[in-house]
PDB file of C-alpha atoms and ligand atoms in Angstrom:
ATOM      1  CA  MET A   1      14.018 -18.767  -7.555  1.00 47.00           C
ATOM      2  CA  ASP A   2      15.788 -21.783  -7.891  1.00 48.00           C
ATOM      3  CA  ASP A   3      17.221 -23.470 -10.778  1.00 44.00           C
ATOM      4  CA  THR A   4      14.061 -25.763 -11.763  1.00 47.00           C
ATOM      5  CA  ASP A   5      12.278 -22.751 -12.641  1.00 60.00           C
ATOM      6  CA  THR A   6      11.533 -22.524 -16.306  1.00 86.00           C
ATOM      7  CA  GLU A   7      11.764 -19.302 -18.553  1.00 90.00           C
ATOM      8  CA  LEU A   8       9.132 -18.653 -21.358  1.00 89.00           C
ATOM      9  CA  ASN A   9      10.435 -18.500 -24.665  1.00 87.00           C
ATOM     10  CA  SER A  10      11.192 -15.155 -25.431  1.00 86.00           C
ATOM     11  CA  SER A  11       9.051 -12.932 -27.987  1.00 89.00           C
ATOM     12  CA  GLU A  12       9.008  -9.370 -29.367  1.00 92.00           C
ATOM     13  CA  LEU A  13       6.414  -8.651 -26.959  1.00 93.00           C
ATOM     14  CA  GLY A  14       9.532  -8.747 -24.705  1.00 92.00           C
ATOM     15  CA  THR A  15      10.844  -5.593 -26.598  1.00 94.00           C
ATOM     16  CA  HIS A  16      10.907  -1.836 -26.682  1.00 96.00           C
ATOM     17  CA  THR A  17      10.487  -1.657 -30.181  1.00 97.00           C
ATOM     18  CA  TYR A  18       7.230  -3.838 -30.299  1.00 96.00           C
ATOM     19  CA  TRP A  19       5.519  -1.467 -28.000  1.00 97.00           C
ATOM     20  CA  GLN A  20       6.790   1.645 -29.772  1.00 98.00           C
ATOM     21  CA  GLN A  21       5.427   0.667 -32.700  1.00 97.00           C
ATOM     22  CA  ALA A  22       2.251  -0.620 -31.563  1.00 97.00           C
ATOM     23  CA  TYR A  23       1.672   3.053 -29.297  1.00 97.00           C
ATOM     24  CA  ILE A  24       2.810   4.719 -32.242  1.00 98.00           C
ATOM     25  CA  LYS A  25      -0.332   3.106 -34.393  1.00 97.00           C
ATOM     26  CA  GLU A  26      -2.771   3.654 -31.390  1.00 97.00           C
ATOM     27  CA  ILE A  27      -1.877   7.246 -30.940  1.00 97.00           C
ATOM     28  CA  SER A  28      -2.717   7.884 -34.604  1.00 97.00           C
ATOM     29  CA  ASN A  29      -5.922   5.671 -34.331  1.00 96.00           C
ATOM     30  CA  PHE A  30      -6.803   7.878 -31.485  1.00 96.00           C
ATOM     31  CA  GLU A  31      -6.504  10.891 -33.173  1.00 96.00           C
ATOM     32  CA  GLU A  32      -8.166   9.693 -36.536  1.00 95.00           C
ATOM     33  CA  ASN A  33     -11.103   8.142 -34.474  1.00 94.00           C
ATOM     34  CA  GLY A  34     -10.925   8.367 -30.792  1.00 93.00           C
ATOM     35  CA  ASP A  35     -10.266   4.733 -30.262  1.00 91.00           C
ATOM     36  CA  PRO A  36      -8.238   4.523 -27.155  1.00 92.00           C
ATOM     37  CA  GLY A  37      -6.262   1.035 -27.937  1.00 90.00           C
ATOM     38  CA  ASP A  38      -6.124  -2.132 -26.715  1.00 85.00           C
ATOM     39  CA  VAL A  39      -6.945  -3.257 -22.836  1.00 85.00           C
ATOM     40  CA  TRP A  40      -5.064  -6.011 -22.427  1.00 85.00           C
ATOM     41  CA  PHE A  41      -6.993  -9.609 -21.009  1.00 84.00           C
ATOM     42  CA  GLY A  42      -9.692  -7.563 -22.043  1.00 85.00           C
ATOM     43  CA  GLU A  43     -12.081  -5.003 -19.678  1.00 87.00           C
ATOM     44  CA  ASP A  44     -13.554  -7.695 -17.371  1.00 89.00           C
ATOM     45  CA  SER A  45      -9.980  -8.722 -16.329  1.00 90.00           C
ATOM     46  CA  ALA A  46      -9.492  -4.774 -15.538  1.00 94.00           C
ATOM     47  CA  TYR A  47     -12.648  -4.553 -14.051  1.00 95.00           C
ATOM     48  CA  ARG A  48     -12.146  -7.485 -11.639  1.00 96.00           C
ATOM     49  CA  VAL A  49      -9.268  -5.584 -10.365  1.00 97.00           C
ATOM     50  CA  VAL A  50     -10.873  -2.061 -10.005  1.00 98.00           C
ATOM     51  CA  ASP A  51     -13.908  -3.534  -8.067  1.00 97.00           C
ATOM     52  CA  TRP A  52     -11.286  -5.258  -5.587  1.00 98.00           C
ATOM     53  CA  LEU A  53      -9.477  -2.324  -4.866  1.00 98.00           C
ATOM     54  CA  ARG A  54     -12.551  -0.151  -4.597  1.00 98.00           C
ATOM     55  CA  ARG A  55     -13.895  -2.694  -1.684  1.00 97.00           C
ATOM     56  CA  ASN A  56     -10.938  -3.071  -0.069  1.00 98.00           C
ATOM     57  CA  VAL A  57      -8.924   0.017  -0.162  1.00 98.00           C
ATOM     58  CA  GLU A  58     -10.848   2.486   2.098  1.00 96.00           C
ATOM     59  CA  ASP A  59      -8.460   5.688   2.014  1.00 98.00           C
ATOM     60  CA  LYS A  60      -9.167   6.694  -1.638  1.00 98.00           C
ATOM     61  CA  ASN A  61      -6.125   9.108  -1.714  1.00 98.00           C
ATOM     62  CA  THR A  62      -3.531   6.178  -1.340  1.00 98.00           C
ATOM     63  CA  ALA A  63      -0.847   6.420  -3.594  1.00 98.00           C
ATOM     64  CA  VAL A  64      -1.223   4.056  -6.408  1.00 98.00           C
ATOM     65  CA  ILE A  65       1.212   3.284  -9.368  1.00 98.00           C
ATOM     66  CA  ASP A  66       0.299   1.221 -12.125  1.00 98.00           C
ATOM     67  CA  LEU A  67       3.458  -0.336 -13.731  1.00 98.00           C
ATOM     68  CA  GLY A  68       3.274  -0.281 -17.422  1.00 98.00           C
ATOM     69  CA  CYS A  69      -0.004   1.488 -17.693  1.00 98.00           C
ATOM     70  CA  GLY A  70      -0.187   1.411 -21.705  1.00 97.00           C
ATOM     71  CA  ASN A  71      -3.188   3.207 -22.616  1.00 97.00           C
ATOM     72  CA  GLY A  72      -3.941   4.079 -18.601  1.00 97.00           C
ATOM     73  CA  TYR A  73      -7.208   2.280 -18.408  1.00 96.00           C
ATOM     74  CA  THR A  74      -7.024   0.788 -15.142  1.00 97.00           C
ATOM     75  CA  LEU A  75      -6.031   3.995 -13.595  1.00 98.00           C
ATOM     76  CA  SER A  76      -9.046   5.783 -15.783  1.00 97.00           C
ATOM     77  CA  GLU A  77     -11.328   3.064 -13.912  1.00 97.00           C
ATOM     78  CA  LEU A  78      -9.684   3.374 -10.697  1.00 98.00           C
ATOM     79  CA  ALA A  79     -10.037   7.435 -10.909  1.00 98.00           C
ATOM     80  CA  ARG A  80     -13.762   7.010 -11.758  1.00 97.00           C
ATOM     81  CA  GLU A  81     -13.931   4.876  -8.555  1.00 97.00           C
ATOM     82  CA  GLY A  82     -12.818   7.860  -6.786  1.00 97.00           C
ATOM     83  CA  PHE A  83      -9.004   7.253  -6.376  1.00 98.00           C
ATOM     84  CA  THR A  84      -7.299  10.480  -6.399  1.00 98.00           C
ATOM     85  CA  ASN A  85      -3.495   9.681  -6.130  1.00 98.00           C
ATOM     86  CA  LEU A  86      -2.620   8.009  -9.605  1.00 98.00           C
ATOM     87  CA  LEU A  87       0.441   7.340 -11.326  1.00 98.00           C
ATOM     88  CA  GLY A  88       0.806   5.496 -14.448  1.00 98.00           C
ATOM     89  CA  VAL A  89       4.267   4.619 -15.507  1.00 98.00           C
ATOM     90  CA  ASP A  90       5.505   2.819 -18.998  1.00 98.00           C
ATOM     91  CA  TYR A  91       9.087   2.812 -20.530  1.00 98.00           C
ATOM     92  CA  CYS A  92       7.610   3.541 -24.114  1.00 98.00           C
ATOM     93  CA  GLU A  93       7.068   7.136 -24.395  1.00 98.00           C
ATOM     94  CA  GLU A  94       4.343   6.699 -27.144  1.00 98.00           C
ATOM     95  CA  ALA A  95       2.370   4.941 -24.174  1.00 98.00           C
ATOM     96  CA  VAL A  96       2.527   8.087 -21.750  1.00 98.00           C
ATOM     97  CA  ILE A  97       2.090  10.160 -24.538  1.00 98.00           C
ATOM     98  CA  LEU A  98      -1.426   7.881 -25.800  1.00 98.00           C
ATOM     99  CA  ALA A  99      -2.475   7.943 -21.980  1.00 98.00           C
ATOM    100  CA  GLU A 100      -2.200  11.304 -21.666  1.00 98.00           C
ATOM    101  CA  LYS A 101      -4.096  12.113 -24.614  1.00 97.00           C
ATOM    102  CA  VAL A 102      -6.859   9.556 -23.628  1.00 96.00           C
ATOM    103  CA  SER A 103      -7.187  10.499 -19.632  1.00 96.00           C
ATOM    104  CA  LYS A 104      -6.461  14.436 -20.297  1.00 93.00           C
ATOM    105  CA  ARG A 105     -10.133  15.599 -20.428  1.00 87.00           C
ATOM    106  CA  GLU A 106     -11.878  13.274 -17.993  1.00 94.00           C
ATOM    107  CA  PHE A 107      -9.321  12.293 -15.811  1.00 97.00           C
ATOM    108  CA  PRO A 108      -6.676  15.114 -15.125  1.00 97.00           C
ATOM    109  CA  VAL A 109      -5.901  13.949 -12.117  1.00 97.00           C
ATOM    110  CA  ILE A 110      -4.105  11.013 -13.480  1.00 98.00           C
ATOM    111  CA  ARG A 111      -0.306  11.651 -13.884  1.00 98.00           C
ATOM    112  CA  PHE A 112       2.097   9.749 -16.043  1.00 98.00           C
ATOM    113  CA  LYS A 113       5.985   9.194 -16.545  1.00 98.00           C
ATOM    114  CA  VAL A 114       8.300   7.421 -18.972  1.00 98.00           C
ATOM    115  CA  PHE A 115       9.633   4.647 -16.134  1.00 98.00           C
ATOM    116  CA  ASP A 116      11.663   1.330 -16.913  1.00 98.00           C
ATOM    117  CA  ILE A 117      10.789  -0.997 -14.050  1.00 97.00           C
ATOM    118  CA  THR A 118      13.712  -2.972 -14.772  1.00 97.00           C
ATOM    119  CA  ARG A 119      16.467  -0.024 -14.842  1.00 95.00           C
ATOM    120  CA  ASP A 120      15.213   3.260 -13.571  1.00 95.00           C
ATOM    121  CA  ASP A 121      16.268   4.786 -10.054  1.00 93.00           C
ATOM    122  CA  LEU A 122      13.231   4.550  -7.854  1.00 92.00           C
ATOM    123  CA  SER A 123      14.480   7.142  -5.503  1.00 88.00           C
ATOM    124  CA  SER A 124      11.899  10.089  -7.554  1.00 86.00           C
ATOM    125  CA  LEU A 125       8.828   7.613  -6.946  1.00 90.00           C
ATOM    126  CA  GLY A 126       6.963   6.319  -4.160  1.00 84.00           C
ATOM    127  CA  PRO A 127       6.531   4.603  -1.637  1.00 96.00           C
ATOM    128  CA  PHE A 128       3.146   3.580  -2.841  1.00 98.00           C
ATOM    129  CA  GLY A 129      -0.018   1.837  -0.902  1.00 98.00           C
ATOM    130  CA  VAL A 130      -1.040  -0.037  -4.328  1.00 98.00           C
ATOM    131  CA  VAL A 131       1.179  -1.194  -6.808  1.00 98.00           C
ATOM    132  CA  HIS A 132      -0.563  -2.530  -9.640  1.00 98.00           C
ATOM    133  CA  ASP A 133       0.546  -4.666 -12.931  1.00 98.00           C
ATOM    134  CA  LYS A 134      -1.801  -6.239 -15.702  1.00 97.00           C
ATOM    135  CA  GLY A 135       0.624  -7.850 -18.418  1.00 96.00           C
ATOM    136  CA  THR A 136       3.828  -5.804 -17.679  1.00 97.00           C
ATOM    137  CA  TYR A 137       5.684  -8.636 -15.705  1.00 97.00           C
ATOM    138  CA  ASP A 138       4.562 -11.235 -18.699  1.00 96.00           C
ATOM    139  CA  ALA A 139       6.119  -8.509 -21.191  1.00 96.00           C
ATOM    140  CA  ILE A 140       9.339  -8.566 -18.946  1.00 97.00           C
ATOM    141  CA  SER A 141       9.198 -12.180 -19.134  1.00 96.00           C
ATOM    142  CA  LEU A 142       9.336 -12.499 -22.857  1.00 95.00           C
ATOM    143  CA  HIS A 143      12.582 -10.341 -22.841  1.00 94.00           C
ATOM    144  CA  PRO A 144      15.101 -12.051 -25.541  1.00 90.00           C
ATOM    145  CA  GLU A 145      17.865 -11.497 -23.444  1.00 91.00           C
ATOM    146  CA  ASP A 146      18.223 -12.661 -19.691  1.00 92.00           C
ATOM    147  CA  ALA A 147      14.581 -12.599 -19.063  1.00 93.00           C
ATOM    148  CA  LYS A 148      15.131 -14.405 -15.616  1.00 94.00           C
ATOM    149  CA  GLY A 149      17.413 -11.540 -14.711  1.00 95.00           C
ATOM    150  CA  HIS A 150      15.054  -8.703 -15.528  1.00 96.00           C
ATOM    151  CA  ARG A 151      12.334 -10.405 -13.667  1.00 96.00           C
ATOM    152  CA  GLU A 152      14.223 -10.589 -10.676  1.00 96.00           C
ATOM    153  CA  LYS A 153      15.132  -6.590 -11.030  1.00 97.00           C
ATOM    154  CA  TYR A 154      11.634  -6.024 -11.275  1.00 98.00           C
ATOM    155  CA  ILE A 155      10.562  -7.970  -7.939  1.00 98.00           C
ATOM    156  CA  GLU A 156      13.309  -6.095  -6.278  1.00 97.00           C
ATOM    157  CA  GLN A 157      11.963  -3.075  -7.521  1.00 97.00           C
ATOM    158  CA  VAL A 158       8.639  -3.595  -6.574  1.00 98.00           C
ATOM    159  CA  ALA A 159       9.143  -4.516  -2.859  1.00 97.00           C
ATOM    160  CA  ALA A 160      11.473  -1.263  -2.905  1.00 96.00           C
ATOM    161  CA  MET A 161       8.780   0.863  -4.020  1.00 97.00           C
ATOM    162  CA  LEU A 162       5.741  -0.718  -1.804  1.00 97.00           C
ATOM    163  CA  ASP A 163       4.731   1.116   1.518  1.00 97.00           C
ATOM    164  CA  GLU A 164       5.501  -1.503   4.558  1.00 96.00           C
ATOM    165  CA  THR A 165       1.625  -1.964   4.821  1.00 96.00           C
ATOM    166  CA  GLY A 166       0.813  -1.944   0.929  1.00 97.00           C
ATOM    167  CA  ILE A 167      -0.835  -4.428  -1.636  1.00 98.00           C
ATOM    168  CA  PHE A 168       0.778  -5.337  -4.878  1.00 98.00           C
ATOM    169  CA  VAL A 169      -1.563  -6.816  -7.331  1.00 98.00           C
ATOM    170  CA  ILE A 170      -0.753  -8.543 -10.442  1.00 98.00           C
ATOM    171  CA  THR A 171      -2.583 -10.098 -13.177  1.00 97.00           C
ATOM    172  CA  SER A 172      -1.037 -12.181 -15.834  1.00 95.00           C
ATOM    173  CA  CYS A 173      -1.828 -14.324 -18.529  1.00 93.00           C
ATOM    174  CA  ASN A 174       1.522 -16.086 -19.029  1.00 93.00           C
ATOM    175  CA  TRP A 175       2.134 -17.524 -15.680  1.00 95.00           C
ATOM    176  CA  THR A 176      -0.291 -19.757 -13.152  1.00 93.00           C
ATOM    177  CA  GLU A 177      -1.133 -18.361  -9.542  1.00 94.00           C
ATOM    178  CA  GLU A 178       1.022 -20.906  -8.281  1.00 95.00           C
ATOM    179  CA  GLU A 179       4.114 -19.693 -10.460  1.00 96.00           C
ATOM    180  CA  LEU A 180       3.461 -16.287  -9.484  1.00 97.00           C
ATOM    181  CA  ILE A 181       3.313 -16.804  -5.607  1.00 97.00           C
ATOM    182  CA  LYS A 182       6.667 -19.021  -6.270  1.00 97.00           C
ATOM    183  CA  HIS A 183       8.105 -16.502  -8.319  1.00 97.00           C
ATOM    184  CA  PHE A 184       7.649 -13.510  -5.399  1.00 97.00           C
ATOM    185  CA  SER A 185       7.941 -15.631  -2.694  1.00 97.00           C
ATOM    186  CA  GLU A 186      11.045 -14.156  -1.033  1.00 96.00           C
ATOM    187  CA  LYS A 187       9.977 -10.971  -0.874  1.00 97.00           C
ATOM    188  CA  PHE A 188       6.219 -11.155  -0.551  1.00 98.00           C
ATOM    189  CA  LYS A 189       3.594 -13.342   1.090  1.00 97.00           C
ATOM    190  CA  LEU A 190       0.063 -13.966  -0.459  1.00 98.00           C
ATOM    191  CA  LYS A 191      -3.033 -12.063   0.535  1.00 98.00           C
ATOM    192  CA  CYS A 192      -5.564 -13.581  -1.901  1.00 97.00           C
ATOM    193  CA  VAL A 193      -6.441 -14.507  -5.259  1.00 97.00           C
ATOM    194  CA  ILE A 194      -9.099 -12.494  -7.176  1.00 96.00           C
ATOM    195  CA  PRO A 195     -11.554 -14.604  -8.746  1.00 91.00           C
ATOM    196  CA  THR A 196     -10.844 -15.155 -12.417  1.00 86.00           C
ATOM    197  CA  PRO A 197     -13.360 -17.410 -14.871  1.00 78.00           C
ATOM    198  CA  GLN A 198     -12.144 -20.964 -14.871  1.00 74.00           C
ATOM    199  CA  PHE A 199     -12.171 -23.494 -17.703  1.00 70.00           C
ATOM    200  CA  LYS A 200     -12.384 -26.985 -17.452  1.00 68.00           C
ATOM    201  CA  PHE A 201     -10.184 -29.246 -20.204  1.00 66.00           C
ATOM    202  CA  GLY A 202      -8.741 -32.977 -19.598  1.00 69.00           C
ATOM    203  CA  GLY A 203     -10.385 -33.205 -16.347  1.00 71.00           C
ATOM    204  CA  LYS A 204      -8.107 -30.164 -14.744  1.00 69.00           C
ATOM    205  CA  VAL A 205      -9.534 -27.052 -14.182  1.00 64.00           C
ATOM    206  CA  GLY A 206      -7.540 -23.701 -14.721  1.00 63.00           C
ATOM    207  CA  SER A 207      -7.950 -19.941 -15.472  1.00 67.00           C
ATOM    208  CA  MET A 208      -7.040 -17.913 -18.742  1.00 84.00           C
ATOM    209  CA  VAL A 209      -5.381 -15.016 -16.569  1.00 91.00           C
ATOM    210  CA  SER A 210      -4.404 -15.079 -12.701  1.00 94.00           C
ATOM    211  CA  SER A 211      -5.008 -11.971 -10.397  1.00 96.00           C
ATOM    212  CA  VAL A 212      -2.757 -12.316  -7.189  1.00 97.00           C
ATOM    213  CA  VAL A 213      -2.561  -9.750  -4.448  1.00 98.00           C
ATOM    214  CA  PHE A 214       0.569  -9.557  -2.313  1.00 98.00           C
ATOM    215  CA  VAL A 215       1.739  -8.027   0.617  1.00 98.00           C
ATOM    216  CA  LYS A 216       5.239  -7.461   1.607  1.00 96.00           C
ATOM    217  CA  LYS A 217       6.919 -10.156   4.627  1.00 94.00           C
TER     218      LYS A 217
HETATM  219  C1  LIG B 301       0.686  -6.295 -21.956  1.00 57.09           C
HETATM  220  S1  LIG B 301       1.017  -4.494 -22.119  1.00 57.09           S
HETATM  221  C2  LIG B 301       0.037  -4.161 -20.909  1.00 57.09           C
HETATM  222  C3  LIG B 301      -0.551  -2.378 -20.888  1.00 57.09           C
HETATM  223  C4  LIG B 301      -1.758  -2.317 -19.656  1.00 57.09           C
HETATM  224  N1  LIG B 301      -1.088  -2.555 -18.150  1.00 57.09           N
HETATM  225  C5  LIG B 301      -2.879  -2.796 -19.845  1.00 57.09           C
HETATM  226  O1  LIG B 301      -3.398  -3.939 -19.173  1.00 57.09           O
HETATM  227  O2  LIG B 301      -3.562  -2.704 -20.745  1.00 57.09           O
HETATM  228  C6  LIG B 301       2.701  -4.711 -21.198  1.00 57.09           C
HETATM  229  C7  LIG B 301       3.050  -3.109 -20.986  1.00 57.09           C
HETATM  230  O3  LIG B 301       3.972  -3.131 -20.084  1.00 57.09           O
HETATM  231  C8  LIG B 301       5.391  -1.796 -20.957  1.00 57.09           C
HETATM  232  N2  LIG B 301       6.348  -2.206 -20.446  1.00 57.09           N
HETATM  233  C9  LIG B 301       6.840  -3.387 -20.631  1.00 57.09           C
HETATM  234  N3  LIG B 301       8.468  -3.782 -20.068  1.00 57.09           N
HETATM  235  C10 LIG B 301       8.225  -2.542 -19.098  1.00 57.09           C
HETATM  236  C11 LIG B 301       9.593  -1.945 -18.040  1.00 57.09           C
HETATM  237  N4  LIG B 301      10.530  -2.720 -17.987  1.00 57.09           N
HETATM  238  N5  LIG B 301       8.971  -0.716 -17.708  1.00 57.09           N
HETATM  239  C12 LIG B 301       8.001  -0.025 -17.803  1.00 57.09           C
HETATM  240  N6  LIG B 301       7.087  -0.671 -18.660  1.00 57.09           N
HETATM  241  C13 LIG B 301       7.232  -1.719 -19.457  1.00 57.09           C
HETATM  242  C14 LIG B 301       4.879  -2.125 -22.010  1.00 57.09           C
HETATM  243  O4  LIG B 301       5.378  -0.945 -23.045  1.00 57.09           O
HETATM  244  C15 LIG B 301       3.587  -2.011 -22.295  1.00 57.09           C
HETATM  245  O5  LIG B 301       2.498  -1.063 -22.331  1.00 57.09           O
END
């Protein structure tokens, strides 16, 4: 990354406290009325990635990790498609508790673990053939202290946990596909962009969310 990189304005979404409070509420909603909680950027954005993985990853025993898995929705959908080696990690213990409760009955095959992707030691994890992120790099980019340092650590850790022939799939609403390609360019090269709905404003065409697939350099 060079000095011309701009950072996002920090936000409470970049803090552990925010997520802890959100998931405490979601656990109690789930217990009271079975509501599994938010799917960030909507079910369609998860579906597009799951569908891409279904069509492009032949071996359904490939080790898959979901970084910042939240309620585990993406992993449940991958299990529904026949993937068997699934691990969700989140730095928020309450997210892991929620994900376990939500998926336990239908998809007991999915494992969950409390893990801070910007801090914890990777030696107990991986390597993975698929590393998936939806909204977690976004949250990390909103960290109130040293967002850039946290982003850089995240990129380093993803590169270290990814198998030499593995793929890294990231969905973001805070960064454009060009920005993602630039951020990850030191260690990754672009494999493809998963098409997302486009909107046109003032003569410019853009997307609300970007889903980009990378392989290691
Ligand atoms: C926007 S939510 C996305 C949740 C889920 N991936 C989804 O698409 O519904 C961001 C998630 O990242 C988690 N998170 C944020 N920073 C993290 C970190 N450093 N390590 C692991 N998880 C983190 C939060 O607890 C939260 O569950």
